[in-house]
Tab-separated table of C-alpha atoms in Angstrom:
chain	number	residue	atom	x	y	z
A	1	MET	CA	48.537	58.973	37.682
A	2	LYS	CA	45.058	57.723	36.698
A	3	LEU	CA	44.197	57.067	40.344
A	4	HIS	CA	45.255	60.609	41.262
A	5	THR	CA	43.021	62.090	38.526
A	6	ALA	CA	40.098	59.908	39.551
A	7	ALA	CA	40.458	60.992	43.192
A	8	ILE	CA	40.465	64.669	42.181
A	9	LEU	CA	37.337	64.178	40.051
A	10	ILE	CA	35.545	62.383	42.881
A	11	ILE	CA	36.399	65.172	45.336
A	12	PHE	CA	35.260	67.761	42.792
A	13	TRP	CA	31.886	66.032	42.236
A	14	LEU	CA	31.363	65.570	45.976
A	15	GLY	CA	31.941	69.308	46.407
A	16	ILE	CA	29.388	70.114	43.699
A	17	PHE	CA	26.903	67.716	45.302
A	18	ALA	CA	27.429	69.276	48.749
A	19	VAL	CA	26.855	72.813	47.434
A	20	HIS	CA	23.746	71.740	45.528
A	21	THR	CA	22.331	69.923	48.559
A	22	ALA	CA	23.023	72.861	50.884
A	23	LYS	CA	21.233	75.306	48.588
A	24	GLY	CA	18.341	72.936	47.964
A	25	SER	CA	16.879	72.009	44.665
A	26	VAL	CA	14.647	74.345	42.704
A	27	GLY	CA	11.608	72.264	43.660
A	28	SER	CA	12.263	72.666	47.377
A	29	ARG	CA	12.512	76.441	47.283
A	30	PRO	CA	9.362	78.361	48.188
A	31	MET	CA	7.640	80.025	45.252
A	32	ARG	CA	7.358	83.774	45.219
A	33	LYS	CA	3.832	84.876	45.914
A	34	PHE	CA	2.140	86.645	43.038
A	35	SER	CA	1.197	90.194	43.964
A	36	CYS	CA	-0.789	92.849	42.145
A	37	VAL	CA	1.083	95.776	40.690
A	38	ASN	CA	-1.101	96.698	37.716
A	39	LEU	CA	-4.885	96.764	38.002
A	40	SER	CA	-7.322	95.832	35.265
A	41	THR	CA	-10.025	98.387	34.528
A	42	ARG	CA	-12.323	95.871	32.819
A	43	ARG	CA	-15.319	94.356	34.539
A	44	LEU	CA	-14.876	90.593	34.736
A	45	ASN	CA	-17.528	87.945	34.137
A	46	ILE	CA	-18.458	86.831	37.668
A	47	GLN	CA	-19.513	83.389	36.378
A	48	ASN	CA	-15.882	82.597	35.442
A	49	LEU	CA	-14.369	83.568	38.809
A	50	VAL	CA	-13.579	80.763	41.243
A	51	SER	CA	-11.483	82.407	43.946
A	52	TYR	CA	-10.016	85.680	45.163
A	53	GLU	CA	-7.354	87.066	47.486
A	54	LYS	CA	-7.303	90.477	49.119
A	55	GLN	CA	-4.075	92.455	48.964
A	56	GLN	CA	-2.928	95.713	50.510
A	57	ASN	CA	0.714	95.948	49.424
A	58	PRO	CA	2.067	97.217	47.062
A	59	VAL	CA	-1.449	98.329	46.029
A	60	ASP	CA	-4.867	97.911	47.617
A	61	ALA	CA	-6.502	95.369	45.327
A	62	VAL	CA	-8.366	92.098	44.911
A	63	MET	CA	-6.790	89.330	42.863
A	64	PHE	CA	-9.453	87.199	41.194
A	65	ILE	CA	-8.603	83.755	39.887
A	66	ASN	CA	-10.742	82.521	37.019
A	67	SER	CA	-11.661	78.974	36.047
A	68	LYS	CA	-8.555	78.734	33.824
A	69	GLY	CA	-6.270	79.715	36.724
A	70	ILE	CA	-5.547	83.183	35.371
A	71	LYS	CA	-5.009	85.847	38.041
A	72	ILE	CA	-6.487	89.276	37.402
A	73	CYS	CA	-6.051	92.212	39.748
A	74	VAL	CA	-8.728	94.871	40.159
A	75	SER	CA	-9.417	97.803	42.442
A	76	ARG	CA	-11.421	96.964	45.577
A	77	ASP	CA	-13.604	100.038	45.530
A	78	GLN	CA	-15.725	99.014	42.543
A	79	LYS	CA	-19.232	97.800	43.377
A	80	TRP	CA	-19.069	94.747	41.071
A	81	VAL	CA	-15.903	93.587	42.889
A	82	GLN	CA	-17.762	93.382	46.198
A	83	THR	CA	-20.618	91.541	44.471
A	84	ALA	CA	-18.190	89.060	42.894
A	85	MET	CA	-16.472	88.408	46.228
A	86	ASN	CA	-19.859	87.744	47.862
A	87	LYS	CA	-20.837	85.317	45.070
A	88	ILE	CA	-17.556	83.397	45.467
A	89	ASP	CA	-18.052	83.261	49.241
A	90	GLN	CA	-21.589	81.903	48.713
A	91	LYS	CA	-20.277	79.199	46.368
A	92	ARG	CA	-17.666	78.203	48.955
A	93	THR	CA	-20.206	77.853	51.761
A	94	THR	CA	-22.632	75.938	49.513
A	95	LYS	CA	-19.917	73.439	48.504
A	96	GLY	CA	-18.891	73.012	52.150
A	97	LYS	CA	-22.351	71.788	53.156
């Protein structure tokens, strides 16, 4: 009787393992990309910005990433946004040299 119960438990755990392996662990799944939905209306301090990404969907925006890793979305059509993007691009080319 004990052998029968042990065999059932082993089959059960092998089934769980197989399902978990087929789905993949949480660490192996691709992360969802952060996208802008709400836009900040505040002007950001350009000195604190380290990177940016352009986005068109679901809204036309620029996502700035500051030195703390915080992502802030703003409208592209503001003059300071273009200036900030140019400054970040200049920093990138200077570091690459």
